[in-house]
PDB file of C-alpha atoms and ligand atoms in Angstrom:
ATOM      1  CA  MET A   1      15.346  -2.557  -9.935  1.00  0.00           C
ATOM      2  CA  GLY A   2      14.606   0.837 -11.520  1.00  0.00           C
ATOM      3  CA  MET A   3      11.508   2.962 -11.251  1.00  0.00           C
ATOM      4  CA  GLU A   4       8.565   0.988  -9.856  1.00  0.00           C
ATOM      5  CA  GLN A   5       4.917   1.578  -9.066  1.00  0.00           C
ATOM      6  CA  THR A   6       3.196  -0.146  -6.170  1.00  0.00           C
ATOM      7  CA  LEU A   7      -0.283  -0.430  -4.712  1.00  0.00           C
ATOM      8  CA  ILE A   8      -0.859   0.568  -1.111  1.00  0.00           C
ATOM      9  CA  ILE A   9      -4.166   0.234   0.741  1.00  0.00           C
ATOM     10  CA  LEU A  10      -4.777   2.064   4.013  1.00  0.00           C
ATOM     11  CA  LYS A  11      -7.115  -0.497   5.532  1.00  0.00           C
ATOM     12  CA  PRO A  12     -10.401   0.190   7.379  1.00  0.00           C
ATOM     13  CA  ASP A  13      -8.676   0.372  10.791  1.00  0.00           C
ATOM     14  CA  ALA A  14      -6.305   3.101   9.541  1.00  0.00           C
ATOM     15  CA  ILE A  15      -9.266   5.156   8.288  1.00  0.00           C
ATOM     16  CA  GLN A  16     -11.383   4.604  11.410  1.00  0.00           C
ATOM     17  CA  ARG A  17      -8.471   5.512  13.668  1.00  0.00           C
ATOM     18  CA  GLY A  18      -7.706   8.713  11.763  1.00  0.00           C
ATOM     19  CA  LEU A  19      -4.220   7.635  10.691  1.00  0.00           C
ATOM     20  CA  MET A  20      -4.423   8.422   6.968  1.00  0.00           C
ATOM     21  CA  GLY A  21      -2.447  11.647   7.171  1.00  0.00           C
ATOM     22  CA  LYS A  22       0.301  10.232   9.365  1.00  0.00           C
ATOM     23  CA  ILE A  23       0.803   7.235   7.097  1.00  0.00           C
ATOM     24  CA  ILE A  24       0.766   9.227   3.845  1.00  0.00           C
ATOM     25  CA  THR A  25       3.254  11.666   5.402  1.00  0.00           C
ATOM     26  CA  ARG A  26       5.724   8.831   5.957  1.00  0.00           C
ATOM     27  CA  PHE A  27       5.675   7.925   2.263  1.00  0.00           C
ATOM     28  CA  GLU A  28       5.899  11.576   1.162  1.00  0.00           C
ATOM     29  CA  ASP A  29       8.744  12.236   3.611  1.00  0.00           C
ATOM     30  CA  LYS A  30      10.617   9.233   2.247  1.00  0.00           C
ATOM     31  CA  GLY A  31      10.442  10.680  -1.268  1.00  0.00           C
ATOM     32  CA  LEU A  32       7.899   8.340  -2.809  1.00  0.00           C
ATOM     33  CA  LYS A  33       5.590  10.049  -5.273  1.00  0.00           C
ATOM     34  CA  VAL A  34       1.808   9.693  -5.080  1.00  0.00           C
ATOM     35  CA  ILE A  35       0.574   8.982  -8.609  1.00  0.00           C
ATOM     36  CA  GLY A  36      -2.913   7.763  -7.704  1.00  0.00           C
ATOM     37  CA  ALA A  37      -5.298   8.030  -4.762  1.00  0.00           C
ATOM     38  CA  LYS A  38      -8.830   6.787  -4.271  1.00  0.00           C
ATOM     39  CA  PHE A  39     -11.081   6.753  -1.193  1.00  0.00           C
ATOM     40  CA  MET A  40     -13.414   3.853  -1.741  1.00  0.00           C
ATOM     41  CA  GLN A  41     -15.523   1.064  -0.328  1.00  0.00           C
ATOM     42  CA  ILE A  42     -14.136  -2.336  -1.354  1.00  0.00           C
ATOM     43  CA  SER A  43     -16.813  -4.775  -2.552  1.00  0.00           C
ATOM     44  CA  GLU A  44     -16.846  -8.433  -1.465  1.00  0.00           C
ATOM     45  CA  GLU A  45     -15.991  -9.370  -5.037  1.00  0.00           C
ATOM     46  CA  LEU A  46     -12.969  -7.051  -5.206  1.00  0.00           C
ATOM     47  CA  ALA A  47     -11.718  -8.205  -1.784  1.00  0.00           C
ATOM     48  CA  ALA A  48     -12.047 -11.827  -2.906  1.00  0.00           C
ATOM     49  CA  THR A  49     -10.116 -11.178  -6.120  1.00  0.00           C
ATOM     50  CA  HIS A  50      -7.425  -9.153  -4.352  1.00  0.00           C
ATOM     51  CA  TYR A  51      -6.897 -11.822  -1.674  1.00  0.00           C
ATOM     52  CA  SER A  52      -7.558 -14.888  -3.873  1.00  0.00           C
ATOM     53  CA  ASP A  53      -4.140 -16.358  -2.941  1.00  0.00           C
ATOM     54  CA  HIS A  54      -5.345 -16.630   0.673  1.00  0.00           C
ATOM     55  CA  LYS A  55      -8.690 -18.279  -0.144  1.00  0.00           C
ATOM     56  CA  GLU A  56      -7.898 -21.515   1.705  1.00  0.00           C
ATOM     57  CA  ARG A  57      -6.390 -19.862   4.783  1.00  0.00           C
ATOM     58  CA  PRO A  58      -8.306 -19.951   8.094  1.00  0.00           C
ATOM     59  CA  PHE A  59      -8.283 -16.141   8.350  1.00  0.00           C
ATOM     60  CA  TYR A  60      -9.679 -15.568   4.836  1.00  0.00           C
ATOM     61  CA  ALA A  61     -13.355 -14.985   5.744  1.00  0.00           C
ATOM     62  CA  GLY A  62     -12.401 -12.584   8.509  1.00  0.00           C
ATOM     63  CA  LEU A  63      -9.994 -10.785   6.188  1.00  0.00           C
ATOM     64  CA  VAL A  64     -12.652 -10.204   3.530  1.00  0.00           C
ATOM     65  CA  SER A  65     -15.133  -9.045   6.135  1.00  0.00           C
ATOM     66  CA  PHE A  66     -12.520  -6.658   7.643  1.00  0.00           C
ATOM     67  CA  MET A  67     -11.526  -5.194   4.275  1.00  0.00           C
ATOM     68  CA  THR A  68     -15.161  -4.524   3.321  1.00  0.00           C
ATOM     69  CA  SER A  69     -16.251  -3.221   6.750  1.00  0.00           C
ATOM     70  CA  SER A  70     -15.477   0.442   6.169  1.00  0.00           C
ATOM     71  CA  PRO A  71     -13.896   2.630   3.461  1.00  0.00           C
ATOM     72  CA  VAL A  72     -10.225   2.379   2.549  1.00  0.00           C
ATOM     73  CA  LEU A  73      -7.734   4.732   0.917  1.00  0.00           C
ATOM     74  CA  VAL A  74      -5.962   3.203  -2.057  1.00  0.00           C
ATOM     75  CA  LEU A  75      -2.695   4.764  -3.189  1.00  0.00           C
ATOM     76  CA  ALA A  76      -0.429   4.225  -6.169  1.00  0.00           C
ATOM     77  CA  LEU A  77       3.141   5.173  -5.240  1.00  0.00           C
ATOM     78  CA  GLU A  78       6.162   5.517  -7.500  1.00  0.00           C
ATOM     79  CA  GLY A  79       9.884   5.472  -6.838  1.00  0.00           C
ATOM     80  CA  VAL A  80      13.107   3.599  -7.525  1.00  0.00           C
ATOM     81  CA  GLY A  81      12.647   0.255  -5.790  1.00  0.00           C
ATOM     82  CA  ALA A  82       9.279   1.442  -4.452  1.00  0.00           C
ATOM     83  CA  ILE A  83       7.882  -2.054  -3.880  1.00  0.00           C
ATOM     84  CA  ALA A  84      10.574  -3.202  -1.437  1.00  0.00           C
ATOM     85  CA  ILE A  85      10.873   0.245   0.159  1.00  0.00           C
ATOM     86  CA  CYS A  86       7.145   0.301   0.958  1.00  0.00           C
ATOM     87  CA  ARG A  87       7.195  -3.265   2.280  1.00  0.00           C
ATOM     88  CA  SER A  88      10.046  -2.401   4.643  1.00  0.00           C
ATOM     89  CA  MET A  89       8.307   0.781   5.769  1.00  0.00           C
ATOM     90  CA  MET A  90       5.132  -1.261   6.485  1.00  0.00           C
ATOM     91  CA  GLY A  91       6.915  -3.779   8.706  1.00  0.00           C
ATOM     92  CA  ALA A  92       6.071  -7.401   9.478  1.00  0.00           C
ATOM     93  CA  THR A  93       2.518  -8.620   8.867  1.00  0.00           C
ATOM     94  CA  PHE A  94       1.601  -8.917  12.553  1.00  0.00           C
ATOM     95  CA  GLY A  95       1.405  -5.715  14.544  1.00  0.00           C
ATOM     96  CA  SER A  96       2.630  -7.630  17.579  1.00  0.00           C
ATOM     97  CA  GLN A  97       5.884  -8.481  15.757  1.00  0.00           C
ATOM     98  CA  ALA A  98       6.475  -5.453  13.531  1.00  0.00           C
ATOM     99  CA  VAL A  99       9.485  -3.516  14.770  1.00  0.00           C
ATOM    100  CA  ALA A 100       9.346   0.049  16.006  1.00  0.00           C
ATOM    101  CA  GLY A 101       9.945   2.566  13.248  1.00  0.00           C
ATOM    102  CA  THR A 102       7.695   0.723  10.803  1.00  0.00           C
ATOM    103  CA  ILE A 103       4.079   1.703  10.169  1.00  0.00           C
ATOM    104  CA  ARG A 104       2.684  -1.524  11.616  1.00  0.00           C
ATOM    105  CA  GLY A 105       5.245  -1.404  14.428  1.00  0.00           C
ATOM    106  CA  ASP A 106       4.416   2.149  15.448  1.00  0.00           C
ATOM    107  CA  PHE A 107       0.649   2.342  15.005  1.00  0.00           C
ATOM    108  CA  GLY A 108      -0.826  -1.054  15.844  1.00  0.00           C
ATOM    109  CA  VAL A 109      -0.697  -4.169  18.019  1.00  0.00           C
ATOM    110  CA  SER A 110      -3.220  -6.399  16.246  1.00  0.00           C
ATOM    111  CA  ASN A 111      -2.290  -9.292  13.962  1.00  0.00           C
ATOM    112  CA  SER A 112      -5.359  -9.021  11.730  1.00  0.00           C
ATOM    113  CA  PHE A 113      -6.053  -5.274  11.915  1.00  0.00           C
ATOM    114  CA  ASN A 114      -2.640  -4.329  10.573  1.00  0.00           C
ATOM    115  CA  LEU A 115      -3.417  -0.969   8.949  1.00  0.00           C
ATOM    116  CA  ILE A 116      -1.882  -1.327   5.514  1.00  0.00           C
ATOM    117  CA  HIS A 117      -1.474  -3.469   2.411  1.00  0.00           C
ATOM    118  CA  GLY A 118       1.434  -3.168  -0.017  1.00  0.00           C
ATOM    119  CA  SER A 119       2.188  -5.136  -3.186  1.00  0.00           C
ATOM    120  CA  ASP A 120       4.916  -7.723  -2.555  1.00  0.00           C
ATOM    121  CA  SER A 121       6.403  -8.132  -6.070  1.00  0.00           C
ATOM    122  CA  PRO A 122       6.422  -6.400  -9.469  1.00  0.00           C
ATOM    123  CA  GLU A 123       3.905  -8.980 -10.736  1.00  0.00           C
ATOM    124  CA  ALA A 124       1.578  -8.368  -7.788  1.00  0.00           C
ATOM    125  CA  ALA A 125       1.926  -4.602  -8.196  1.00  0.00           C
ATOM    126  CA  THR A 126       0.899  -4.714 -11.863  1.00  0.00           C
ATOM    127  CA  LYS A 127      -2.063  -6.957 -11.093  1.00  0.00           C
ATOM    128  CA  GLU A 128      -3.212  -4.975  -8.047  1.00  0.00           C
ATOM    129  CA  LEU A 129      -2.830  -1.534  -9.675  1.00  0.00           C
ATOM    130  CA  GLY A 130      -5.039  -2.828 -12.492  1.00  0.00           C
ATOM    131  CA  LEU A 131      -7.608  -4.105 -10.017  1.00  0.00           C
ATOM    132  CA  PHE A 132      -7.982  -0.843  -8.108  1.00  0.00           C
ATOM    133  CA  PHE A 133      -7.323   1.868 -10.706  1.00  0.00           C
ATOM    134  CA  ASN A 134      -9.041   2.439 -14.034  1.00  0.00           C
ATOM    135  CA  ASP A 135      -7.346   3.915 -17.109  1.00  0.00           C
ATOM    136  CA  GLY A 136      -6.532   7.568 -16.501  1.00  0.00           C
ATOM    137  CA  GLU A 137      -6.625   7.335 -12.706  1.00  0.00           C
ATOM    138  CA  ILE A 138      -2.858   6.927 -12.392  1.00  0.00           C
ATOM    139  CA  ILE A 139      -1.258  10.234 -13.239  1.00  0.00           C
ATOM    140  CA  SER A 140       2.312  10.776 -14.341  1.00  0.00           C
ATOM    141  CA  TRP A 141       3.357  14.237 -13.161  1.00  0.00           C
ATOM    142  CA  ASN A 142       6.563  16.242 -12.808  1.00  0.00           C
ATOM    143  CA  ARG A 143       7.615  16.869  -9.243  1.00  0.00           C
ATOM    144  CA  ALA A 144       9.249  20.269  -8.791  1.00  0.00           C
ATOM    145  CA  ASN A 145      11.927  18.985  -6.403  1.00  0.00           C
ATOM    146  CA  GLU A 146      12.639  15.697  -8.240  1.00  0.00           C
ATOM    147  CA  GLY A 147      16.284  16.734  -8.752  1.00  0.00           C
ATOM    148  CA  TRP A 148      16.755  16.920  -4.983  1.00  0.00           C
ATOM    149  CA  VAL A 149      14.928  13.685  -4.225  1.00  0.00           C
ATOM    150  CA  TYR A 150      17.115  11.786  -6.734  1.00  0.00           C
ATOM    151  CA  ASP A 151      20.493  12.453  -8.312  1.00  0.00           C
ATOM    152  CA  LEU A 152      19.369  12.934 -11.924  1.00  0.00           C
ATOM    153  CA  SER A 153      22.827  13.599 -13.365  1.00  0.00           C
ATOM    154  CA  GLY A 154      23.193  10.070 -14.833  1.00  0.00           C
ATOM    155  CA  ASP A 155      21.082   7.930 -17.143  1.00  0.00           C
ATOM    156  CA  GLU A 156      18.855   6.712 -14.308  1.00  0.00           C
ATOM    157  CA  PRO A 157      17.640   8.453 -11.162  1.00  0.00           C
ATOM    158  CA  GLU A 158      19.962   7.455  -8.340  1.00  0.00           C
TER     159      GLU A 158
HETATM  160  P1  IDP B 201       0.995  -8.997   4.170  1.00  0.00           P
HETATM  161  O1  IDP B 201      -0.204  -8.086   4.240  1.00  0.00           O
HETATM  162  O2  IDP B 201       2.070  -8.580   5.129  1.00  0.00           O
HETATM  163  O3  IDP B 201       1.493  -9.212   2.781  1.00  0.00           O
HETATM  164  P2  IDP B 201      -0.152 -11.680   4.019  1.00  0.00           P
HETATM  165  O4  IDP B 201       0.476 -12.909   4.590  1.00  0.00           O
HETATM  166  O5  IDP B 201      -0.156 -11.526   2.527  1.00  0.00           O
HETATM  167  O6  IDP B 201       0.513 -10.421   4.743  1.00  0.00           O
HETATM  168  O7  IDP B 201      -1.660 -11.655   4.547  1.00  0.00           O
HETATM  169  C1  IDP B 201      -2.591 -10.741   4.007  1.00  0.00           C
HETATM  170  C2  IDP B 201      -3.385 -10.150   5.142  1.00  0.00           C
HETATM  171  O8  IDP B 201      -4.153 -11.162   5.778  1.00  0.00           O
HETATM  172  C3  IDP B 201      -2.550  -9.546   6.269  1.00  0.00           C
HETATM  173  O9  IDP B 201      -2.116  -8.233   6.010  1.00  0.00           O
HETATM  174  C4  IDP B 201      -3.532  -9.601   7.432  1.00  0.00           C
HETATM  175  O10 IDP B 201      -4.491  -8.540   7.366  1.00  0.00           O
HETATM  176  C5  IDP B 201      -4.253 -10.917   7.160  1.00  0.00           C
HETATM  177  N1  IDP B 201      -3.633 -12.024   7.881  1.00  0.00           N
HETATM  178  C6  IDP B 201      -2.538 -12.729   7.522  1.00  0.00           C
HETATM  179  N2  IDP B 201      -2.259 -13.712   8.389  1.00  0.00           N
HETATM  180  C7  IDP B 201      -3.213 -13.621   9.346  1.00  0.00           C
HETATM  181  C8  IDP B 201      -3.483 -14.384  10.527  1.00  0.00           C
HETATM  182  O11 IDP B 201      -2.780 -15.354  10.879  1.00  0.00           O
HETATM  183  N3  IDP B 201      -4.555 -13.992  11.258  1.00  0.00           N
HETATM  184  C9  IDP B 201      -5.361 -12.953  10.905  1.00  0.00           C
HETATM  185  N4  IDP B 201      -5.152 -12.229   9.789  1.00  0.00           N
HETATM  186  C10 IDP B 201      -4.093 -12.552   9.021  1.00  0.00           C
HETATM  187 MG1   MG B 202       0.674 -10.224   1.131  1.00  0.00          MG
END
């Protein structure tokens, strides 16, 4: 598993509902490190590229229109096993099914307005980080309390 980077998008509903701070706090509290952040308007073209796997799905047009309807906050997060950790913190895709304690479970009820995107594999993370961040926009920095977030006494953070 090891140290991973993942792409998170706080979707237009999260921004419109004023939930950015609460959601970021969950990731910070968990111990994930923010290594990139960008408040931006997603273009139709970028939404289409990002969701190209869903092109044939019945919800695709609505999804692209939702994702381009209002600004989003894009985050790059880093941590050991960050991809799976973020996916479990997000909860199931549909707000109606996501369990309490997850972001989607606690903050929403809708199946299409589900607040957050997170990369679902190392391959997706690499591709998506490249789509949303330019060179130099992901910053490697030393966290003062890293030695209390992870046990750093061995070869790998644990
Ligand atoms: P994920 O975001 O949990 O990875 P995916 O299946 O990859 O879920 O779908 C991408 C996004 O498409 C979802 O987050 C949601 O916004 C939207 N979506 C997925 N399935 C449906 C659906 O059946 N109706 C409406 N929107 C959907
Ligand atoms: Mg997905």
